[in-house]
Short mmCIF file of C-alpha atoms and ligand atoms in Angstrom, two decimals:
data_model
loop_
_atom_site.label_atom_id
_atom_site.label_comp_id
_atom_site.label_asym_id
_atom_site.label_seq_id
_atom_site.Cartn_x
_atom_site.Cartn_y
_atom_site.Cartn_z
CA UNK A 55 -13.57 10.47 24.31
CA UNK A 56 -13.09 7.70 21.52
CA UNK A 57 -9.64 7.19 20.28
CA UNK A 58 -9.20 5.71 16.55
CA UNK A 59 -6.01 4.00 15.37
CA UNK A 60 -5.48 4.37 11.55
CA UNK A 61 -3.30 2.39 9.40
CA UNK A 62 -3.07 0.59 5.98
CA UNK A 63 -1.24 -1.57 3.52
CA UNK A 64 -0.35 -4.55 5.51
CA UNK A 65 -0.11 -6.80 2.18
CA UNK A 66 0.19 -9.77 4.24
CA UNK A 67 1.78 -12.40 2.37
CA UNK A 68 3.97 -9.77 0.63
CA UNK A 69 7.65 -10.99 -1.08
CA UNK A 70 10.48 -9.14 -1.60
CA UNK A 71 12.44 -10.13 -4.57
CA UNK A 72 11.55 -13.73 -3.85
CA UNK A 73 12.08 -13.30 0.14
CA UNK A 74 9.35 -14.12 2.59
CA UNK A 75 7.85 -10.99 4.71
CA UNK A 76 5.70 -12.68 6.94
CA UNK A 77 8.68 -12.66 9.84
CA UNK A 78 8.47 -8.69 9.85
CA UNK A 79 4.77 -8.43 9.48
CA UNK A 80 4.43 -11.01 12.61
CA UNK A 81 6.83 -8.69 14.39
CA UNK A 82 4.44 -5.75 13.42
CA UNK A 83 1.75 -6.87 14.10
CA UNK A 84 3.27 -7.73 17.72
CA UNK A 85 4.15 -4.31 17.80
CA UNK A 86 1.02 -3.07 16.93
CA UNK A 87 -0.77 -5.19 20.17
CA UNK A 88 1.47 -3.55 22.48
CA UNK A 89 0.67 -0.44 21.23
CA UNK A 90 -3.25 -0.48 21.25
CA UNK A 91 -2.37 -2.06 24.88
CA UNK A 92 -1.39 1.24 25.92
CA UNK A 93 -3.15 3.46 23.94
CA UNK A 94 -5.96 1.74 24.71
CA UNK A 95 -8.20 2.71 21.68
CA UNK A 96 -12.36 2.33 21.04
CA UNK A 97 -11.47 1.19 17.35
CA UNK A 98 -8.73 -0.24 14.91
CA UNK A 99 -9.29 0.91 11.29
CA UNK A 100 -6.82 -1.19 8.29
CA UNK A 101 -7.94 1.16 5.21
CA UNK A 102 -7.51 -1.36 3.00
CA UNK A 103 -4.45 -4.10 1.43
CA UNK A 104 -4.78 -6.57 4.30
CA UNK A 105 -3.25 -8.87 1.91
CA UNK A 106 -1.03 -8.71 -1.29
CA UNK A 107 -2.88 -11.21 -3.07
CA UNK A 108 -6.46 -11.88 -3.93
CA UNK A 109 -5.33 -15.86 -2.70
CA UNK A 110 -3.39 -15.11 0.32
CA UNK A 111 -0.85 -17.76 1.37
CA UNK A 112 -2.13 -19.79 4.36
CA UNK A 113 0.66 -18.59 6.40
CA UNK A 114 -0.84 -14.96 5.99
CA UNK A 115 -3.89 -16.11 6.29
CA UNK A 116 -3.19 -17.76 10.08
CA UNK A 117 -1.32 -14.72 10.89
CA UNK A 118 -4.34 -12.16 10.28
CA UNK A 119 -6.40 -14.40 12.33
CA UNK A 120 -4.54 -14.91 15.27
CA UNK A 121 -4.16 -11.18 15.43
CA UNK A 122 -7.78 -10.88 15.24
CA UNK A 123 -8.03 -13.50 18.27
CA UNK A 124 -5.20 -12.05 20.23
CA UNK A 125 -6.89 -8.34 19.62
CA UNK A 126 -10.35 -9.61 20.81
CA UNK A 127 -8.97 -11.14 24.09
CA UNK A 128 -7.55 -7.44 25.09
CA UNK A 129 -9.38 -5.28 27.86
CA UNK A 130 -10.94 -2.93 27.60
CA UNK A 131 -11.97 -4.03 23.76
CA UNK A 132 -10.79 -2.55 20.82
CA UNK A 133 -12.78 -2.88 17.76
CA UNK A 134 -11.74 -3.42 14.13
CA UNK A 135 -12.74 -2.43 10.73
CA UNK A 136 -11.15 -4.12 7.70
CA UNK A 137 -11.42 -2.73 4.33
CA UNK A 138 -11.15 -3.90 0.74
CA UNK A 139 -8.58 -2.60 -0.65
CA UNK A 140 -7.11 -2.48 -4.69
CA UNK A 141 -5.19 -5.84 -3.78
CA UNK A 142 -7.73 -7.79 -1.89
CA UNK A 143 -10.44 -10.23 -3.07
CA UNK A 144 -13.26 -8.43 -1.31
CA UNK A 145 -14.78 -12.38 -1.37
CA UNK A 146 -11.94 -13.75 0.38
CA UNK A 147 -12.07 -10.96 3.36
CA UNK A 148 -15.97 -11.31 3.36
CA UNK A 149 -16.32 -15.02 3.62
CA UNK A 150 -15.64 -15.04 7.34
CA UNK A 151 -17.80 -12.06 8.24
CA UNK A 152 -20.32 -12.92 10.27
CA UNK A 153 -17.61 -15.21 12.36
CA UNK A 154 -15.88 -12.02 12.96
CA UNK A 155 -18.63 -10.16 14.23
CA UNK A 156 -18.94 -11.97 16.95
CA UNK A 157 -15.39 -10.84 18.00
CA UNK A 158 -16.33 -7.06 17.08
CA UNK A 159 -14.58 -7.01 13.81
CA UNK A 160 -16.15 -5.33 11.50
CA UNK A 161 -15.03 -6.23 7.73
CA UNK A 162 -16.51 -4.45 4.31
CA UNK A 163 -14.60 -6.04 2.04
CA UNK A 164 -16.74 -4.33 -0.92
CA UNK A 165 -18.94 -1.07 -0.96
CA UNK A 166 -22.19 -1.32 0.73
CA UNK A 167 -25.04 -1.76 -1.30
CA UNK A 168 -26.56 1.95 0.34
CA UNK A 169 -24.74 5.13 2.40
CA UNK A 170 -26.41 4.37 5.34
CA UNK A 171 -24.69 0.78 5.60
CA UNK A 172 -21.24 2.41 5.14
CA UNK A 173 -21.98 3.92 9.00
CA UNK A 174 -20.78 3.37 12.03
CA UNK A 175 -21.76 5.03 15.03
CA UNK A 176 -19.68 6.30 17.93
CA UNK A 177 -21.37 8.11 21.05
CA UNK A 178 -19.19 11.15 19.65
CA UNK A 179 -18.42 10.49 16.02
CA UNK A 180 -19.65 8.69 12.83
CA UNK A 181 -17.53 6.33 11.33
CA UNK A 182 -18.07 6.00 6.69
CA UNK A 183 -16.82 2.96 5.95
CA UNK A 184 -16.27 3.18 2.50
CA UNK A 185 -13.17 0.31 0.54
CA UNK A 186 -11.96 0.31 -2.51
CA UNK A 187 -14.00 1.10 -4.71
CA UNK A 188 -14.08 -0.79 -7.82
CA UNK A 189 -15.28 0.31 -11.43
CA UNK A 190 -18.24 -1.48 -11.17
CA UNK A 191 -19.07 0.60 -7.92
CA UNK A 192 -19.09 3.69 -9.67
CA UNK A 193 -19.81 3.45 -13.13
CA UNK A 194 -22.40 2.46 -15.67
CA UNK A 195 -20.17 1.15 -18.22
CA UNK A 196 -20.81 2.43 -21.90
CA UNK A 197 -19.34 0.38 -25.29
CA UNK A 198 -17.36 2.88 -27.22
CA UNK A 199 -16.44 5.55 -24.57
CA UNK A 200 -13.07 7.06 -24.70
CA UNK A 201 -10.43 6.56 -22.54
CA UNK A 202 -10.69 10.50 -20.97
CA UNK A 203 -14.52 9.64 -20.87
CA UNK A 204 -14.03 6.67 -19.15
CA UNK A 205 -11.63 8.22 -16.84
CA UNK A 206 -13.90 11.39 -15.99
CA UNK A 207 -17.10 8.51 -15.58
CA UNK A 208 -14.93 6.97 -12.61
CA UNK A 209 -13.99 10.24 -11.36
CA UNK A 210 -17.70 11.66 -10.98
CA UNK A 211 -18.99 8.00 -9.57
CA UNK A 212 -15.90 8.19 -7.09
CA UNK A 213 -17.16 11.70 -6.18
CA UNK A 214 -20.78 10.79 -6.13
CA UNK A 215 -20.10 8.05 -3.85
CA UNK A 216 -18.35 10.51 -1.56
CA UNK A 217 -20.83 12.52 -1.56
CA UNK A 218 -24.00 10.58 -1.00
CA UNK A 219 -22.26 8.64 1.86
CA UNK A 220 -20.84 11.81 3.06
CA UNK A 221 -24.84 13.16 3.09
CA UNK A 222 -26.35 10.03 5.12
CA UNK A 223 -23.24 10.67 7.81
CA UNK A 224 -24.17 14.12 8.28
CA UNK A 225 -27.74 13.11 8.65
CA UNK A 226 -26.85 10.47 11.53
CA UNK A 227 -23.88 12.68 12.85
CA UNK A 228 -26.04 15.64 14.16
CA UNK A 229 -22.98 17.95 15.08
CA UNK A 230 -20.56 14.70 15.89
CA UNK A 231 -17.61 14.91 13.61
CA UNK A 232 -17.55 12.02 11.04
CA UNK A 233 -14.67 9.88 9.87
CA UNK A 234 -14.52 8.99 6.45
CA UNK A 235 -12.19 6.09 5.19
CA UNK A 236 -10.88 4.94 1.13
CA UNK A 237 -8.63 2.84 -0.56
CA UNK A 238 -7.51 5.23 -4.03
CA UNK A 239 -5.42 8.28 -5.13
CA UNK A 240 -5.71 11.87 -4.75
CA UNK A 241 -4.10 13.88 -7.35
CA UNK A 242 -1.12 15.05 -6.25
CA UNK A 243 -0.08 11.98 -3.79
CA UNK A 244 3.87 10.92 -4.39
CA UNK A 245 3.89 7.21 -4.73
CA UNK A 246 6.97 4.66 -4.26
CA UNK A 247 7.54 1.57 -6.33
CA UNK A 248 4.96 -0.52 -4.57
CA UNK A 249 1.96 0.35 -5.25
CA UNK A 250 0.16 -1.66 -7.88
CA UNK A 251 -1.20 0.43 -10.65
CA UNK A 252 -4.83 0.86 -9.76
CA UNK A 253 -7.44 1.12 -12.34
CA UNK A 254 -10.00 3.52 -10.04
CA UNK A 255 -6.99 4.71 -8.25
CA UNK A 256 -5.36 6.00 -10.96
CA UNK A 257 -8.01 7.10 -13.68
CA UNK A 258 -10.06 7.96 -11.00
CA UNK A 259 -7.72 10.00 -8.85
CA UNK A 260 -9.69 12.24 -7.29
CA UNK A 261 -8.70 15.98 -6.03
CA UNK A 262 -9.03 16.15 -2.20
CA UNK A 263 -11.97 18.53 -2.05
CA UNK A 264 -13.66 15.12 -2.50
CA UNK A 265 -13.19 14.62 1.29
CA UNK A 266 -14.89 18.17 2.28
CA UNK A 267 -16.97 17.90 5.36
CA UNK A 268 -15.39 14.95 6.78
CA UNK A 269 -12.73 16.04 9.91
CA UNK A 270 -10.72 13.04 9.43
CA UNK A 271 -10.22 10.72 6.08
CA UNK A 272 -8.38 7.85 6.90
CA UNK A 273 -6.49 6.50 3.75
CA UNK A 274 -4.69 3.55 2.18
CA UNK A 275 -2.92 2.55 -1.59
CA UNK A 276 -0.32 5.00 -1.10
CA UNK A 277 2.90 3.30 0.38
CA UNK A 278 4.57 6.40 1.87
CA UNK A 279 3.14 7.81 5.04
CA UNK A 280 1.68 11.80 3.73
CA UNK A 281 -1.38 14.06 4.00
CA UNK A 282 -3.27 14.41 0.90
CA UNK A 283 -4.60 17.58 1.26
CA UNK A 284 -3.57 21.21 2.70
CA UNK A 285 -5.28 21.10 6.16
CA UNK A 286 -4.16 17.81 7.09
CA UNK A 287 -6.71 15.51 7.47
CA UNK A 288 -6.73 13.38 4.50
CA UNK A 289 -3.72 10.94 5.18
CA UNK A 290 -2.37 8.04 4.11
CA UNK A 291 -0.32 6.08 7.42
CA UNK A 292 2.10 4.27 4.83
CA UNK A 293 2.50 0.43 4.75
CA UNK A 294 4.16 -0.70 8.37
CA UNK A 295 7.37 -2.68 6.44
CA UNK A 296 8.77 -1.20 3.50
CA UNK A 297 7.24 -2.81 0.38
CA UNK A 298 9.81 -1.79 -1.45
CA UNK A 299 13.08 -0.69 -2.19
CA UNK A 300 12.29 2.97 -3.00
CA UNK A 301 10.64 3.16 0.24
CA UNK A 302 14.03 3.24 2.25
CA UNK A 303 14.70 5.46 5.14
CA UNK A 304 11.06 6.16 5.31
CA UNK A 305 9.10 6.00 8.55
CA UNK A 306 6.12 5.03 8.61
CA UNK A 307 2.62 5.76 10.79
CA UNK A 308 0.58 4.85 12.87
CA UNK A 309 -2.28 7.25 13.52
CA UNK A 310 -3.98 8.39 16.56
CA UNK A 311 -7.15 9.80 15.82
CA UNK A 312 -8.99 11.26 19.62
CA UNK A 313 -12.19 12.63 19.48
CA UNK A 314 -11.71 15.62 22.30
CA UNK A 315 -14.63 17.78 22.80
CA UNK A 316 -16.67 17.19 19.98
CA UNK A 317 -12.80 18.11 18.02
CA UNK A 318 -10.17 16.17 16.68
CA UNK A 319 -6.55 15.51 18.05
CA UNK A 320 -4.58 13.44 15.81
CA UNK A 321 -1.57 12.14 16.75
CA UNK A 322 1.20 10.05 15.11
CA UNK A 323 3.42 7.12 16.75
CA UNK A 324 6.58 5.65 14.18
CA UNK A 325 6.74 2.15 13.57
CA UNK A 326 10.09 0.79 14.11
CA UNK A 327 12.35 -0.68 11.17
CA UNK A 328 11.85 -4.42 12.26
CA UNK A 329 14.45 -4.99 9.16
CA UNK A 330 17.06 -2.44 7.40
CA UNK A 331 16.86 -2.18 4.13
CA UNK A 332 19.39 -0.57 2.71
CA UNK A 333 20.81 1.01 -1.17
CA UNK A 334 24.42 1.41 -1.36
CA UNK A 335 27.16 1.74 -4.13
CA UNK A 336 30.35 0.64 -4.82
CA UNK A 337 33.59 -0.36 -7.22
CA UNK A 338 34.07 -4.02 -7.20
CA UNK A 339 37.33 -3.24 -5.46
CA UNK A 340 35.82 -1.62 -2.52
CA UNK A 341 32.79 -4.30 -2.21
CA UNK A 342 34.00 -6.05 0.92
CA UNK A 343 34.92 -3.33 3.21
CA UNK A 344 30.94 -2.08 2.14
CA UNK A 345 29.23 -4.90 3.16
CA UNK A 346 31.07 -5.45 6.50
CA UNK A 347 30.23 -2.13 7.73
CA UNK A 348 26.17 -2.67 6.50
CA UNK A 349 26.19 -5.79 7.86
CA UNK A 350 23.47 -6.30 10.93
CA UNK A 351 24.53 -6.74 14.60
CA UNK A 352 25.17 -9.89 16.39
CA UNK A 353 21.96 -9.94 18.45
CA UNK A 354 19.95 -8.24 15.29
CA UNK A 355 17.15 -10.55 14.68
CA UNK A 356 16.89 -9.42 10.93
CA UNK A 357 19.69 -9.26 8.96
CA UNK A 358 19.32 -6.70 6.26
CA UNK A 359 18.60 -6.79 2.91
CA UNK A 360 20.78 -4.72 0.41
CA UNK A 361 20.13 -3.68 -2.92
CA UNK A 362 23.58 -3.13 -4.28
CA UNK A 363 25.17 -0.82 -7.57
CA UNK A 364 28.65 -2.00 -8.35
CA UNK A 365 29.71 1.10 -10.74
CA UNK A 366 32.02 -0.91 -12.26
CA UNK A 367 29.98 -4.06 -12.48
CA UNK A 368 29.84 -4.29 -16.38
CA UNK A 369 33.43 -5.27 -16.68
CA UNK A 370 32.62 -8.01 -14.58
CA UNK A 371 30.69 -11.22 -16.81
CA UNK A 372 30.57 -12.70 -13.36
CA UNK A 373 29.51 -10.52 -11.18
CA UNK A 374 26.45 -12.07 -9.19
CA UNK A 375 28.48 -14.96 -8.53
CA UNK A 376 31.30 -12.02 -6.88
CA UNK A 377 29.34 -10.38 -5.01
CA UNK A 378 27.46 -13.79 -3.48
CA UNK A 379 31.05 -15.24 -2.61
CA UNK A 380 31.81 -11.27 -1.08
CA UNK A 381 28.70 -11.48 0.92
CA UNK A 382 28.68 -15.35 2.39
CA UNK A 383 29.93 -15.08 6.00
CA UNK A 384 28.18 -11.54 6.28
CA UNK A 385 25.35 -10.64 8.44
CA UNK A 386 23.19 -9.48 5.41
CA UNK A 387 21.74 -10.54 2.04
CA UNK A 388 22.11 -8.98 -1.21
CA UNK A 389 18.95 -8.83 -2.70
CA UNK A 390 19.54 -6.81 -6.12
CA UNK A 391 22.56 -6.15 -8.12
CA UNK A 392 22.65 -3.33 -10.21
CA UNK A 393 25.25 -1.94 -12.86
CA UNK A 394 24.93 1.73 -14.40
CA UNK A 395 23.92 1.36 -17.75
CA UNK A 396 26.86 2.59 -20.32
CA UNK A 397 25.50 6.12 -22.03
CA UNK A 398 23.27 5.90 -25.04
CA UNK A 399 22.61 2.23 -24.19
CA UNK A 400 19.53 0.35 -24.05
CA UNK A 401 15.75 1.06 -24.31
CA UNK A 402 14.49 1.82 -20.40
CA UNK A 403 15.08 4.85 -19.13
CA UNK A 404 12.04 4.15 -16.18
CA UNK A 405 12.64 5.74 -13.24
CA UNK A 406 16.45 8.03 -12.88
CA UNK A 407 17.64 6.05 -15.85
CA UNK A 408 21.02 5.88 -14.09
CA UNK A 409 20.61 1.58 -14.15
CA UNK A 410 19.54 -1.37 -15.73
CA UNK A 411 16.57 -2.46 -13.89
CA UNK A 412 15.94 -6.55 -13.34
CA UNK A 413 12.35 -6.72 -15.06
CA UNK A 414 10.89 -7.94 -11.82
CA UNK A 415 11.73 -4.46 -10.12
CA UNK A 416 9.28 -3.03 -12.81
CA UNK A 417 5.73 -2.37 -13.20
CA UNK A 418 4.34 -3.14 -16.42
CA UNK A 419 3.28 0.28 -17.06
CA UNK A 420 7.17 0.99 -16.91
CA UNK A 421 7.82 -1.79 -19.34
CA UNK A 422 5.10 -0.56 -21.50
CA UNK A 423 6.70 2.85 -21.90
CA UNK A 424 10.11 1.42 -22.15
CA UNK A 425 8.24 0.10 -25.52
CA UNK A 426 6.59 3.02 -26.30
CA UNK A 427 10.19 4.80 -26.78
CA UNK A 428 11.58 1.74 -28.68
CA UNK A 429 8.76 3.05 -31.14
CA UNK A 430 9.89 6.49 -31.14
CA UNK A 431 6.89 7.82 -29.31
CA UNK A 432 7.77 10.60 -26.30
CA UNK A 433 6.17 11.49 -24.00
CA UNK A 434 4.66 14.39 -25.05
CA UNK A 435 2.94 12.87 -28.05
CA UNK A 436 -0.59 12.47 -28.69
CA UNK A 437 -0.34 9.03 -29.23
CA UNK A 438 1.16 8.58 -25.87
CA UNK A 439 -1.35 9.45 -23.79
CA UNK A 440 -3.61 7.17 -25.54
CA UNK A 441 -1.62 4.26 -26.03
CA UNK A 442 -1.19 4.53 -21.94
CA UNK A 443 -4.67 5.08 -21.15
CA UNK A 444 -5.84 1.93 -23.05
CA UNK A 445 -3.02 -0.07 -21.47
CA UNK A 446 -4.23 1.28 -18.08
CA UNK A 447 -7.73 0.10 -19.07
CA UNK A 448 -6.06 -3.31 -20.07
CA UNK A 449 -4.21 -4.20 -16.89
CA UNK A 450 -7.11 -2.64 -14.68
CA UNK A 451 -9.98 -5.60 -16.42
CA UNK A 452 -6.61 -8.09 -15.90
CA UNK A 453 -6.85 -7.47 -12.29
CA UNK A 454 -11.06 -7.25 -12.22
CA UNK A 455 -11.02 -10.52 -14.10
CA UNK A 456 -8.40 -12.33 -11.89
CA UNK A 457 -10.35 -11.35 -9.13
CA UNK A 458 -13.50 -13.37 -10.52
CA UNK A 459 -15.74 -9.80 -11.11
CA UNK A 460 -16.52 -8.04 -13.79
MN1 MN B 138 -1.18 -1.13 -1.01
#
């Protein structure tokens, strides 16, 4: 039998609103050794978002490696594969390579230059090892193309990637079942806040009949833990700490993929909540008696983090400075204050509408629209679509550039 793990979306190095993560991921990551202890597993597979930045802070940095160390010094060994995903510099996760090899971690930070690289081979299954895949992985890039052109260009070279490394797994598979891994959308996925706008991801989201013929596709981008497709077997294990505030009161996966008589089991375990987040609402009047009853245990060894509506906040010039001197000898932090927008006010209407967002708790795409209306176009205008597209387009050869390609 081999046994795969499956998870994703790590984005080590990760803030919340200005506060450090790296406490929880450690404490995840901890987590995660015990588990593969007892599970005992032939292979760990992170589908991609290792880090949150293409120029991880050191601190991440140290953390993913003494992982690695701690990981290799388990018996029996567990392997590793590390994937590229939208967020990481595929040069950065590269650079130590071969180093990790000799430890039996196996990293493609970018996609291999043929199918038959993208393979690994179990006694019992085949392993595609395909990352993010970026636009200049999948498309021949023509001046003048359209944004819908440009979109369906991705889509086929996203599909045609599938396909020819779904082709050379078959080949080497003869009968074994193979494993096929990605870092991008399919249509139809429900995202939270977290997830950075991707330019393949999202112009390229692909339908999940992409993944026929593999019996297991093991997925990252998408923040909340879901299958992508009807049967199943295309699933994305969530990110193992919220990311975000919209991902409250979701659990998220780690997934246990066994290889059982030439079939697949998969099986799921939770990863605990190593910190509460929490969204609550209140009057100003009734803000104390909130927060003492959200506040964190004694012996809780993170306190939790609150994002807070006072409903009656806007009669209140000073309210941040209220609801820091209601919070001080509390076991918790406020993170975000929020106050219902009066009716009729104000440009944004992102999201429920209900509040006036900070403009750090937006993506840019959000601000962009938030724009768009301030011109008077909706929505369902033609003009729309293509003012978003191009934007889209703009922000994905922001990110390409900043990540020194093309
Ligand atoms: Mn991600």
């Amino acid at each position: 039998m081999t046994r795969l793990l499956h998870t994703a979306d790590w984005h080590l190095g990760a803030r919340l609103v200005d506060n450090e993560r790296l406490p929880e991921q450690s404490a995840f990551l901890d987590w995660l050794l015990l588990r593969i202890e007892a599970l005992r597993p032939d292979m760990l597979v992170v589908a991609g978002d290792i880090f949150d930045t293409a120029n991880p802070p050191q601190q991440a940095l140290a953390l993913y490696y003494n992982f690695l160390v701690r990981l290799a010094a388990l018996r029996p060994p567990c392997q590793v594969l590390i994937l590229g995903g939208n967020h990481d510099s595929p040069a950065t996760l590269n650079a130590p390579r071969e180093l990790l090899r000799s430890i039996s971690v196996t990293v493609v930070g970018d996609a291999p230059a043929t199918p038959e690289e993208a393979l690994l081979e179990f006694p019992d299954l085949v392993l595609c090892a395909v990352p993010y895949l970026r636009e200049r992985d999948v498309r021949n890039a023509v001046a003048g193309q359209s944004f819908e052109e440009v979109a369906t260009g991705i889509r086929e070279g996203v599909r045609t990637h599938y396909r020819a490394v779904r082709e050379a797994g078959l080949r080497r598979a003869a009968g074994r079942p193979l494993i096929g891994t990605g870092h991008l959308t399919v249509a139809g996925s429900l995202g939270s806040d977290s997830e950075r706008t991707i330019h393949v991801g999202n112009l390229g989201a692909v339908g999940s009949d992409c993944f026929d013929g593999f019996a297991y596709v093991a997925l990252g981008h998408i923040h909340k833990p879901q299958a992508a497709d009807p049967a199943g077997r295309v699933r994305y294990p969530g990110s193992p700490i919220p990311l975000s505030f919209s991902e409250v009161g979701v659990a998220k996966e780690l997934r246990v993929i066994d290889v059982v008589a030439g079939g697949l089991e998969v099986g799921v375990a939770t990863i605990p909540d190593f910190r509460p987040l929490q969204r609550a609402s209140t009057r100003l009047d009734g803000i104390q008696g909130l927060l003492a009853q959200l506040q964190g245990a004694a012996d809780c060894p993170f306190e939790p983090w609150l994002e807070l509506t006072v409903t009656d906040g806007a009669e209140y010039p000073d309210l941040d400075r209220l609801v820091r001197e209601a919070a001080k000898d509390l076991r918790l932090r406020v993170l975000k204050v929020l106050v219902p927008r009066p009716a009729g006010q104000g440009a944004f209407s992102a999201g429920s509408g209900a509040e006036v967002p900070s403009l750090d708790s937006l993506r840019p795409a959000e601000v962009f629209e938030a724009r768009l209306r301030q011109e008077g176009i909706r929505p369902e205008d033609e003009a729309w679509g293509r003012l978003r597209g191009t934007f889209e387009e703009l922000l994905g050869s922001l990110h390409d550039a900043k990540e020194g390609g093309a």
